[in-house]
CSV table of C-alpha atoms in Angstrom, one decimal:
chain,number,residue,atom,x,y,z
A,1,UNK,CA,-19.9,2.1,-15.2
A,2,UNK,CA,-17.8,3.6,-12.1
A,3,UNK,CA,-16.4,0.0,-11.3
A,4,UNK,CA,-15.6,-1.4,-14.8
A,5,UNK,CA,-13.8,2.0,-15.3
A,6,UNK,CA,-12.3,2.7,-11.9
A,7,UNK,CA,-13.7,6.2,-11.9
A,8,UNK,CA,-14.0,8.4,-8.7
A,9,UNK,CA,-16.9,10.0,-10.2
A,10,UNK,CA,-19.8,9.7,-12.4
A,11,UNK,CA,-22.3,12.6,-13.1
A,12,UNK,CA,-25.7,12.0,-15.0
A,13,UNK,CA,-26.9,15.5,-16.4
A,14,UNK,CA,-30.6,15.5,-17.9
A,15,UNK,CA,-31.5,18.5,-21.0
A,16,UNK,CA,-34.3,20.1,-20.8
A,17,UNK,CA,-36.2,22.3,-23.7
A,18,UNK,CA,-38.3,25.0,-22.9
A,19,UNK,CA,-39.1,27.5,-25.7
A,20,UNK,CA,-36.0,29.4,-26.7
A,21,UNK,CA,-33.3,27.7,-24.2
A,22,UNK,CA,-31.1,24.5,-23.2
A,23,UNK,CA,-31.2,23.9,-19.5
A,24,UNK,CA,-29.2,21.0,-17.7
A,25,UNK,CA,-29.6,19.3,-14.8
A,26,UNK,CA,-28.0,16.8,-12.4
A,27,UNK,CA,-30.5,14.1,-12.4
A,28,UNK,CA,-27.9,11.2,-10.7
A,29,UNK,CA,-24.4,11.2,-9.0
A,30,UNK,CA,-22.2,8.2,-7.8
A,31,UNK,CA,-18.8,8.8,-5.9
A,32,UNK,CA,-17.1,7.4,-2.6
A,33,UNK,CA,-19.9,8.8,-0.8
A,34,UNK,CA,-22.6,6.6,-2.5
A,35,UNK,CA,-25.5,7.3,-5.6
A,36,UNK,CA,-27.3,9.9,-4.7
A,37,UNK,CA,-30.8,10.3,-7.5
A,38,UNK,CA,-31.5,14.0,-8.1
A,39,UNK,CA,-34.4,13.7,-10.8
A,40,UNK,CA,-37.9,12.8,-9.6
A,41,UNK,CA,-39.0,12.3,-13.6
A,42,UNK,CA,-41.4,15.6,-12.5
A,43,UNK,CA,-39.5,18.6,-11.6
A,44,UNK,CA,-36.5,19.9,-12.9
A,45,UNK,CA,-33.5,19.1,-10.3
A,46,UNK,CA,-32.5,21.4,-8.5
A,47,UNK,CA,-29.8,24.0,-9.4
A,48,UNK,CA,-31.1,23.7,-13.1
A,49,UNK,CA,-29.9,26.3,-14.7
A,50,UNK,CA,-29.3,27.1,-18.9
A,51,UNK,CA,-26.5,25.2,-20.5
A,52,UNK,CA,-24.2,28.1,-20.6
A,53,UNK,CA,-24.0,27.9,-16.8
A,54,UNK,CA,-22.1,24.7,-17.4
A,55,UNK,CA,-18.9,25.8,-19.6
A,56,UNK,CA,-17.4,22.4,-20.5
A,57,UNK,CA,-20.5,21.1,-21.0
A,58,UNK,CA,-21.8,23.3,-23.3
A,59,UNK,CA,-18.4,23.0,-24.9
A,60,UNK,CA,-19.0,19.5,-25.3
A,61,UNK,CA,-22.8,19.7,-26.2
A,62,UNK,CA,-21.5,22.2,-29.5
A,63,UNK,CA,-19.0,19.4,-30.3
A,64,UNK,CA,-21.4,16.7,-30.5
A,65,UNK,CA,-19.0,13.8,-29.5
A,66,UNK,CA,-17.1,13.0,-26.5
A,67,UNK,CA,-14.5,15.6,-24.6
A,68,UNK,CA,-11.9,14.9,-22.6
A,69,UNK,CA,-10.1,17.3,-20.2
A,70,UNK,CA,-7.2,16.9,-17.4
A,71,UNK,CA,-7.6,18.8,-14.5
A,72,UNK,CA,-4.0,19.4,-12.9
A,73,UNK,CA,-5.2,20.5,-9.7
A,74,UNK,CA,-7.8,18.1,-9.0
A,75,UNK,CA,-5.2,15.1,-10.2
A,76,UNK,CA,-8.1,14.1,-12.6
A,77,UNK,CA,-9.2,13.2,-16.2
A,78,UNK,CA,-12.5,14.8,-17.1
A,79,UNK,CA,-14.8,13.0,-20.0
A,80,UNK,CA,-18.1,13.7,-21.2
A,81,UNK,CA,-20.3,11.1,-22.9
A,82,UNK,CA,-23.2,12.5,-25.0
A,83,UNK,CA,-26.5,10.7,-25.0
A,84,UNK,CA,-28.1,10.3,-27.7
A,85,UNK,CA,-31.9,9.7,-28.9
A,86,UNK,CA,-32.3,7.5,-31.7
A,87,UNK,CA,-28.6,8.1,-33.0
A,88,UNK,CA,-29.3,12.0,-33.2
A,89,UNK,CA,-31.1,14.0,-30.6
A,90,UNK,CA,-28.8,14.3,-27.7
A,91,UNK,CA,-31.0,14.7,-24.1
A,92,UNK,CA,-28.4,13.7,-21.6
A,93,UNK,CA,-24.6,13.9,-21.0
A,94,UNK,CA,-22.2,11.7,-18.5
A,95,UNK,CA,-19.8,13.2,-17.0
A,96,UNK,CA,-16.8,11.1,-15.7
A,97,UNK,CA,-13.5,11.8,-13.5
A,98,UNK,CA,-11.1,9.5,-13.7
A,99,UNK,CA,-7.1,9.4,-12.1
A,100,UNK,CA,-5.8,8.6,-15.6
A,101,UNK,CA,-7.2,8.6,-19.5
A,102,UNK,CA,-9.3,6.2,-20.3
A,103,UNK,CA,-8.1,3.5,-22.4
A,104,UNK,CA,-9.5,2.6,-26.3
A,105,UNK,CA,-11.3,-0.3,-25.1
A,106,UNK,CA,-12.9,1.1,-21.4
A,107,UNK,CA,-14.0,3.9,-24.0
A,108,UNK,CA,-15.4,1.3,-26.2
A,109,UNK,CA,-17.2,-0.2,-23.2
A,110,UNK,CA,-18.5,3.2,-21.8
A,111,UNK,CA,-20.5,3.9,-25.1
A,112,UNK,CA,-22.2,0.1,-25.1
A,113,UNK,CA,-23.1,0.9,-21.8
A,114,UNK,CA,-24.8,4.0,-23.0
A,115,UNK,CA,-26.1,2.4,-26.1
A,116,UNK,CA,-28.0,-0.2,-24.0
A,117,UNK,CA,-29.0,2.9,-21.4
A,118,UNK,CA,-30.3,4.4,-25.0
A,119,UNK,CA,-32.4,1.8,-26.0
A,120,UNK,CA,-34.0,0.7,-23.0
A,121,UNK,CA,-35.1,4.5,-22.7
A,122,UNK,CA,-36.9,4.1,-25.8
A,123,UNK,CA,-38.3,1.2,-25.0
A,124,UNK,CA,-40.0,3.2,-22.0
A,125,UNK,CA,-40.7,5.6,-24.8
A,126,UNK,CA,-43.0,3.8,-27.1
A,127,UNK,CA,-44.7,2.5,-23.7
A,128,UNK,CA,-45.5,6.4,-22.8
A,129,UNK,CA,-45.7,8.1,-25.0
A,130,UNK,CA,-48.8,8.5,-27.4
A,131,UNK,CA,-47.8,7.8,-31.1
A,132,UNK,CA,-49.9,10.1,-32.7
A,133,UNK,CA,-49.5,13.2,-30.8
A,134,UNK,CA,-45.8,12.5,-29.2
A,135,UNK,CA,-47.7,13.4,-25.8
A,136,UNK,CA,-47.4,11.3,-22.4
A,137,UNK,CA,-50.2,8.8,-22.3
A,138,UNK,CA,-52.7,7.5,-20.3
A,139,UNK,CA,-50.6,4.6,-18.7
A,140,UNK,CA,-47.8,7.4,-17.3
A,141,UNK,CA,-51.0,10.0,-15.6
A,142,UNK,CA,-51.8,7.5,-12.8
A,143,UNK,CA,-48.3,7.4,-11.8
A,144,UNK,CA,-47.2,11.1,-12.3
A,145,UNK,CA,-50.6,11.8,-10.0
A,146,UNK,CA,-49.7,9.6,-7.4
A,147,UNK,CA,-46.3,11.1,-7.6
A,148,UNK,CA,-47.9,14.1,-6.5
A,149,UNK,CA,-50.1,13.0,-3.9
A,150,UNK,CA,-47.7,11.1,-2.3
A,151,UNK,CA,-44.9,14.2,-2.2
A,152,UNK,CA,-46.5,17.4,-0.9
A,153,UNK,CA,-44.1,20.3,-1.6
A,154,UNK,CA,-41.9,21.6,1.2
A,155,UNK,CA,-42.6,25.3,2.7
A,156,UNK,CA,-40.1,27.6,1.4
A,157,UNK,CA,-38.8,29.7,-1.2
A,158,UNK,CA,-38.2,26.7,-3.4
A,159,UNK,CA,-36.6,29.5,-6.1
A,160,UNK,CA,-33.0,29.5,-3.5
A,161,UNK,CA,-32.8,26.0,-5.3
A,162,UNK,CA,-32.5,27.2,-9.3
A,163,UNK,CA,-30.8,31.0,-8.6
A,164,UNK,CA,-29.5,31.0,-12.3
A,165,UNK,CA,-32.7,30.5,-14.1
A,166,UNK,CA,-34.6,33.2,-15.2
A,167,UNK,CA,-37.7,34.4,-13.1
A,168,UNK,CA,-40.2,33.0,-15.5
A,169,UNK,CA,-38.8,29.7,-15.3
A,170,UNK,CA,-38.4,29.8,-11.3
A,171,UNK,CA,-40.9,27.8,-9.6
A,172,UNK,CA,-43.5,30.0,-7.4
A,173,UNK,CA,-42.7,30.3,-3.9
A,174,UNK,CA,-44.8,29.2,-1.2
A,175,UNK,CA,-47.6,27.8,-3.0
A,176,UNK,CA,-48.5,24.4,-3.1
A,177,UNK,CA,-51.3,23.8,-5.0
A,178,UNK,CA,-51.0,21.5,-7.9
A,179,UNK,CA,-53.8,21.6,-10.7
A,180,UNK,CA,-55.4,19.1,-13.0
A,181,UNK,CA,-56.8,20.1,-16.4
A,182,UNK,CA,-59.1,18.3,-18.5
A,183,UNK,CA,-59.4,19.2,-22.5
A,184,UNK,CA,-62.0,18.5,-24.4
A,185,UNK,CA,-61.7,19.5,-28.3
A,186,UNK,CA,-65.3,21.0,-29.2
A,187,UNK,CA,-67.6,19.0,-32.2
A,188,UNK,CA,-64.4,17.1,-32.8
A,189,UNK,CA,-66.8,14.4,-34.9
A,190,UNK,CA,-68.3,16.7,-36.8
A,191,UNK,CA,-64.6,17.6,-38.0
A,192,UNK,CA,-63.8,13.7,-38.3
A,193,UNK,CA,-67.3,13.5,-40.3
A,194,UNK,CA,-67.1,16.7,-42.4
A,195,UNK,CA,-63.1,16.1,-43.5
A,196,UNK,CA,-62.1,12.5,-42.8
A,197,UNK,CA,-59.9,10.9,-39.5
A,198,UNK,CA,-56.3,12.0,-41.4
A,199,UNK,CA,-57.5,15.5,-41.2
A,200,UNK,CA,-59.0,15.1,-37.8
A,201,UNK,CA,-55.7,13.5,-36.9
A,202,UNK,CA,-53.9,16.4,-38.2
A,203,UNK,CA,-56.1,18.8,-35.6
A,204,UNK,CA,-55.1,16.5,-32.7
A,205,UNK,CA,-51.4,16.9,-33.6
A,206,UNK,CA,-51.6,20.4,-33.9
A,207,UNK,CA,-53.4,20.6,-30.3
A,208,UNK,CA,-50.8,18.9,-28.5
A,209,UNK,CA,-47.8,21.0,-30.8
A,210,UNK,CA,-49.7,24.3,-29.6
A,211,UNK,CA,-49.7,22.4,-25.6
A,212,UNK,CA,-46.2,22.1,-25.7
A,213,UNK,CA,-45.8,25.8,-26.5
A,214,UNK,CA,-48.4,27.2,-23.9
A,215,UNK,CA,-47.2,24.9,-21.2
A,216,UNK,CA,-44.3,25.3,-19.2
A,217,UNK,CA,-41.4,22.8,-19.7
A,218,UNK,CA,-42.0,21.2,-15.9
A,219,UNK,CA,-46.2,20.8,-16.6
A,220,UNK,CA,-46.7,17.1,-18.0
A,221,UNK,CA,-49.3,16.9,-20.9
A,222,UNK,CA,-51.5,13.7,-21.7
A,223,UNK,CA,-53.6,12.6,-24.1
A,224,UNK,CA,-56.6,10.4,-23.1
A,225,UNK,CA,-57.5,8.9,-26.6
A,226,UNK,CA,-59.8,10.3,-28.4
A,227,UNK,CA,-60.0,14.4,-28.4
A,228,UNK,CA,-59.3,14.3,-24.9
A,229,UNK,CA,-55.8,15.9,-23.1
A,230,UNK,CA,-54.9,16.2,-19.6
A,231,UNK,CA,-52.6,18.6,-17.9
A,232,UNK,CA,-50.6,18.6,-14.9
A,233,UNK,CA,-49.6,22.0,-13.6
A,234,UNK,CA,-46.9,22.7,-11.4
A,235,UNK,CA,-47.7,24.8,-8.4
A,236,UNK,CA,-49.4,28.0,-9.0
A,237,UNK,CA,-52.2,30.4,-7.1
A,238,UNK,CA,-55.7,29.2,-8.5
A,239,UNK,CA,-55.7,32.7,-10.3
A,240,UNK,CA,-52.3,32.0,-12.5
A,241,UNK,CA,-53.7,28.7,-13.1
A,242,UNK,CA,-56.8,29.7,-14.6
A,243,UNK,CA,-55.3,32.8,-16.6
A,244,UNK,CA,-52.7,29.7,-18.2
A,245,UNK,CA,-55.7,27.2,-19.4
A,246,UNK,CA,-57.4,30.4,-20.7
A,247,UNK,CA,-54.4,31.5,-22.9
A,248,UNK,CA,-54.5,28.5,-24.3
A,249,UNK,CA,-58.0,28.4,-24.7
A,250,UNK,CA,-57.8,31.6,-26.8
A,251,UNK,CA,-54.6,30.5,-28.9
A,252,UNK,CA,-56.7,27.7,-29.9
A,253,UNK,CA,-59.7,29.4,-31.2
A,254,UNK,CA,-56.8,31.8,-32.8
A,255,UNK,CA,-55.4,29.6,-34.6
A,256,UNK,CA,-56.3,28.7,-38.0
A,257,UNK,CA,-56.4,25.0,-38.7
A,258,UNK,CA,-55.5,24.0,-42.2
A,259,UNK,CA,-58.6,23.5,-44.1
A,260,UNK,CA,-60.7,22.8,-41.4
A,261,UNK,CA,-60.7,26.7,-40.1
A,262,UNK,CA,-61.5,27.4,-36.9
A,263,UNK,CA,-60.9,24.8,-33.6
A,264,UNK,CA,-62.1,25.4,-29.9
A,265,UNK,CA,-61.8,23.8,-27.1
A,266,UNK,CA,-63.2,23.5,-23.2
A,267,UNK,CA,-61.4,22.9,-20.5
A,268,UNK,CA,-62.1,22.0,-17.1
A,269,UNK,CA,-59.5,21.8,-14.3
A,270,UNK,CA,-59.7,20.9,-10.5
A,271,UNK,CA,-56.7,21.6,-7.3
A,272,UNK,CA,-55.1,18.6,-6.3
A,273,UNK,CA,-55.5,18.3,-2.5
A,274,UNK,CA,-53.2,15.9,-0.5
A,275,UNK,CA,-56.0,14.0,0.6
A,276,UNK,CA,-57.7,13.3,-2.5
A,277,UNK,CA,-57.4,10.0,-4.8
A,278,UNK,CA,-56.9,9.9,-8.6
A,279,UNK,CA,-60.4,9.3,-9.6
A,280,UNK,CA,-61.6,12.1,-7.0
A,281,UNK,CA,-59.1,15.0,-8.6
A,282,UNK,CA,-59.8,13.9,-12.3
A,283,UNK,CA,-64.0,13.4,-11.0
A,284,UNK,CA,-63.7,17.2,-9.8
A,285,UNK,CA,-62.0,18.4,-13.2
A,286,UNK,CA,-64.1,16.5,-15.5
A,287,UNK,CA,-67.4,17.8,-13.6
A,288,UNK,CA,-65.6,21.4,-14.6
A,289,UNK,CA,-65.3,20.2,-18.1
A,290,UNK,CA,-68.9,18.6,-18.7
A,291,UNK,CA,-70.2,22.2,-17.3
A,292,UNK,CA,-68.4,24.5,-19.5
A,293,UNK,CA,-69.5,21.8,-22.6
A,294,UNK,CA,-73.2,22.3,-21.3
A,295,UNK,CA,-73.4,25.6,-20.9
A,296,UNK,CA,-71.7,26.9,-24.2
A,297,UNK,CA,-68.5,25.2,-24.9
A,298,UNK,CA,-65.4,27.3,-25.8
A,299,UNK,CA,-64.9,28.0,-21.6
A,300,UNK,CA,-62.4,27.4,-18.9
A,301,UNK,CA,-63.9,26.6,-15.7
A,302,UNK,CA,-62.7,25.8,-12.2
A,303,UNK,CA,-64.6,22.7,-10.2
A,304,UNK,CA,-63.5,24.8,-7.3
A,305,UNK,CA,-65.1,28.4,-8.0
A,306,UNK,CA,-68.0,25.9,-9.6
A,307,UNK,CA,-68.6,24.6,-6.2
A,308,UNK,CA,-68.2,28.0,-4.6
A,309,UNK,CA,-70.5,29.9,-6.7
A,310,UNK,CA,-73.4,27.6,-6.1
A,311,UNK,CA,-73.2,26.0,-9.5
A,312,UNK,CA,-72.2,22.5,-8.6
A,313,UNK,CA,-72.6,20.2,-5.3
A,314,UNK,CA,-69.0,19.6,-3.9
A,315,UNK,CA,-68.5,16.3,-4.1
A,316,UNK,CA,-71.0,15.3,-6.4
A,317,UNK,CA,-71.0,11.6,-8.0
A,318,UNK,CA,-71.6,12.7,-11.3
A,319,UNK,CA,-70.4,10.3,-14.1
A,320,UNK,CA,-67.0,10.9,-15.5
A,321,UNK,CA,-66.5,11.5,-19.3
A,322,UNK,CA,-62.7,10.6,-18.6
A,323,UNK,CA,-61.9,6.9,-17.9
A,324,UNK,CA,-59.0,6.3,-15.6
A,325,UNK,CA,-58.5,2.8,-15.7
C-alpha cells in the first residue's frame, strides 16, 4: 500500500472492546525506517490507551468513513481508512501520511486493498472461531499456548508501557505467571435430555456471552466442543486468579437460564510454567477439574494448591477428559 501510493507512512491501529470502552492500538507501522509489527495477536500493544487518547482518530471513528487532514508543519496529507467487519463493524483503522492528496483512483485502490485485507480476516474467522458460541476454538488454543510458552514475560513494571489506561485495565507488574482454566458445565445432558439440544444450545451461548463479560479483554476464551471452555489468563498472582474463575463460578449459578433455571459449572485451572508442554499444563488443569466434578461439582479448584494440600500426586498421569489434538 505504501509503494502503490508513494506514502511516507502507513499506521495499522487495532480496536479493542472491553466492557464500557474503545481502546486503540498500534498493532503495525511501515516508514523509511522499515515495518516494524506491534501486535502479538495476545496482548494489547503497547501504549494502548482509550480512543479518546487518539483525537483524529476518534474523530474519524464517529464519522464512519474516511478523513483527510493536511498537516502544514509536517508538509503532509493525513488519511484515515476505516476497517470494516462484514461491511459494518469497524475493528481497525489505517492511517496514512502522504506529501500530497491522494488522487480518486489511489483512493479507489487503497479501499480494494482493504477490502481483500477484510475478507481474508474473515476467512481466518470462520477457521477460529466456534460458530455456535462466537468463541476461539480448539484449532487457535495450541497456538496461543505455545505463544506463551515460547515468550516468557520480561521483569518489569510492564504498566510504564499503557500509562493512559485505567488501573484495572493495566497489566500486573512483576508477575509472570500465566494460568489455564478448564470449564466444565455441570449435568449438561441431563439439560440436553430434559429440554432438547436448541435449548441446551441456548445455555452454551449464554456461558460464553457471560465469559466475555467476566473476562478481561486480553484473556482468550475457547470452547472445546461439547460443554467444555478453556481460559487463558493473562498474568496474575495465583490468589487473583482463583478469586476471577470463582466470580464467574458464582455469576453462573446466579444467573437464571431461560426455562431451564439454574446452571453451574466447575472449573479447574493449572499455572503455566516455562518448562511445561501443552498436554502437561491442560493434564494439570483438567486433573483440577475432574476433582472438583468428583468431589461435589459447582467448585473452583487449583492443580497447584491440589498438589500442595496432599490431595493429588504432582505429576500424576491421570487421563484427560480434554482432548488436545
Amino acid at each position: 500500500m505504501r509503494e502503490l501510493t508513494g506514502a511516507t507512512g502507513v499506521r495499522l491501529y487495532k480496536l479493542f472492546s472491553p466492557p464500557g470502552d474503545l481502546l486503540a492500538g498500534l498493532a503495525a507501522e511501515i516508514d523509511d525506517a522499515g515495518l516494524r509489527m506491534h501486535d502479538d495477536g495476545f496482548s494489547w500493544p503497547e501504549g494502548t490507551a482509550s480512543l479518546e487518547h487518539f483525537p483524529y482518530l476518534q474523530e474519524c471513528f464517529a464519522s464512519g468513513g474516511r478523513c483527510v487532514r493536511e498537516l502544514s508543519r509536517e508538509k503532509v496529507v493525513r488519511q484515515v481508512f476505516m476497517i470494516r467487519r462484514n461491511d459494518a463493524e469497524i475493528f481497525g483503522l489505517v492511517e496514512m501520511d502522504t506529501p500530497v492528496l491522494l488522487t480518486a483512483d489511489q483512493n479507489r485502490l487503497v479501499e480494494g486493498i482493504l477490502a481483500i485485507f477484510c475478507n481474508c480476516l474473515t476467512m481466518l474467522d470462520y477457521s477460529e472461531i466456534d460458530s455456535l458460541t462466537g468463541l476461539l476454538n480448539r484449532k487457535t488454543f495450541d497456538e496461543s499456548l505455545m505463544r506463551i510458552l515460547s515468550h516468557p514475560a520480561v521483569a518489569g513494571d510492564e504498566s510504564d508501557a499503557f500509562p493512559r489506561l485505567p488501573k484495572r485495565r493495566q497489566p500486573h507488574v512483576a508477575v509472570f505467571d500465566h494460568w489455564l482454566g478448564v470449564m466444565d458445565i455441570d449435568h449438561f445432558k441431563r439439560v440436553n435430555d430434559q429440554f432438547g439440544h436448541m435449548i441446551g444450545d441456548e445455555v452454551l451461548i449464554l456461558v460464553a456471552n457471560l465469559m466475555r463479560s467476566a473476562f478481561r479483554a486480553q484473556d482468550k476464551l475457547f470452547r472445546f466442543g461439547g460443554e467444555e471452555f478453556v481460559v487463558l489468563l493473562k498474568p496474575t498472582e495465583a490468589e487473583n486468579a482463583f478469586n476471577t474463575f470463582e466470580r464467574f463460578r458464582e455469576q453462573i449459578a446466579e444467573h437464571v437460564f431461560p426455562q431451564v433455571g439454574q446452571v453451574t459449572i466447575s472449573i479447574g485451572f493449572a499455572r503455566i510454567g516455562m518448562n511445561d508442554t501443552p498436554s502437561i499444563v491442560l493434564d494439570n488443569a483438567d486433573e483440577a477439574l475432574y476433582w472438583a466434578k468428583e468431589h461435589g461439582r459447582n467448585q473452583v479448584w487449583s492443580y497447584e494448591r491440589l498438589v500442595a494440600e496432599g490431595r493429588l500426586a504432582p505429576h500424576a498421569q491421570w487421563r484427560s477428559e480434554v482432548e488436545l489434538f
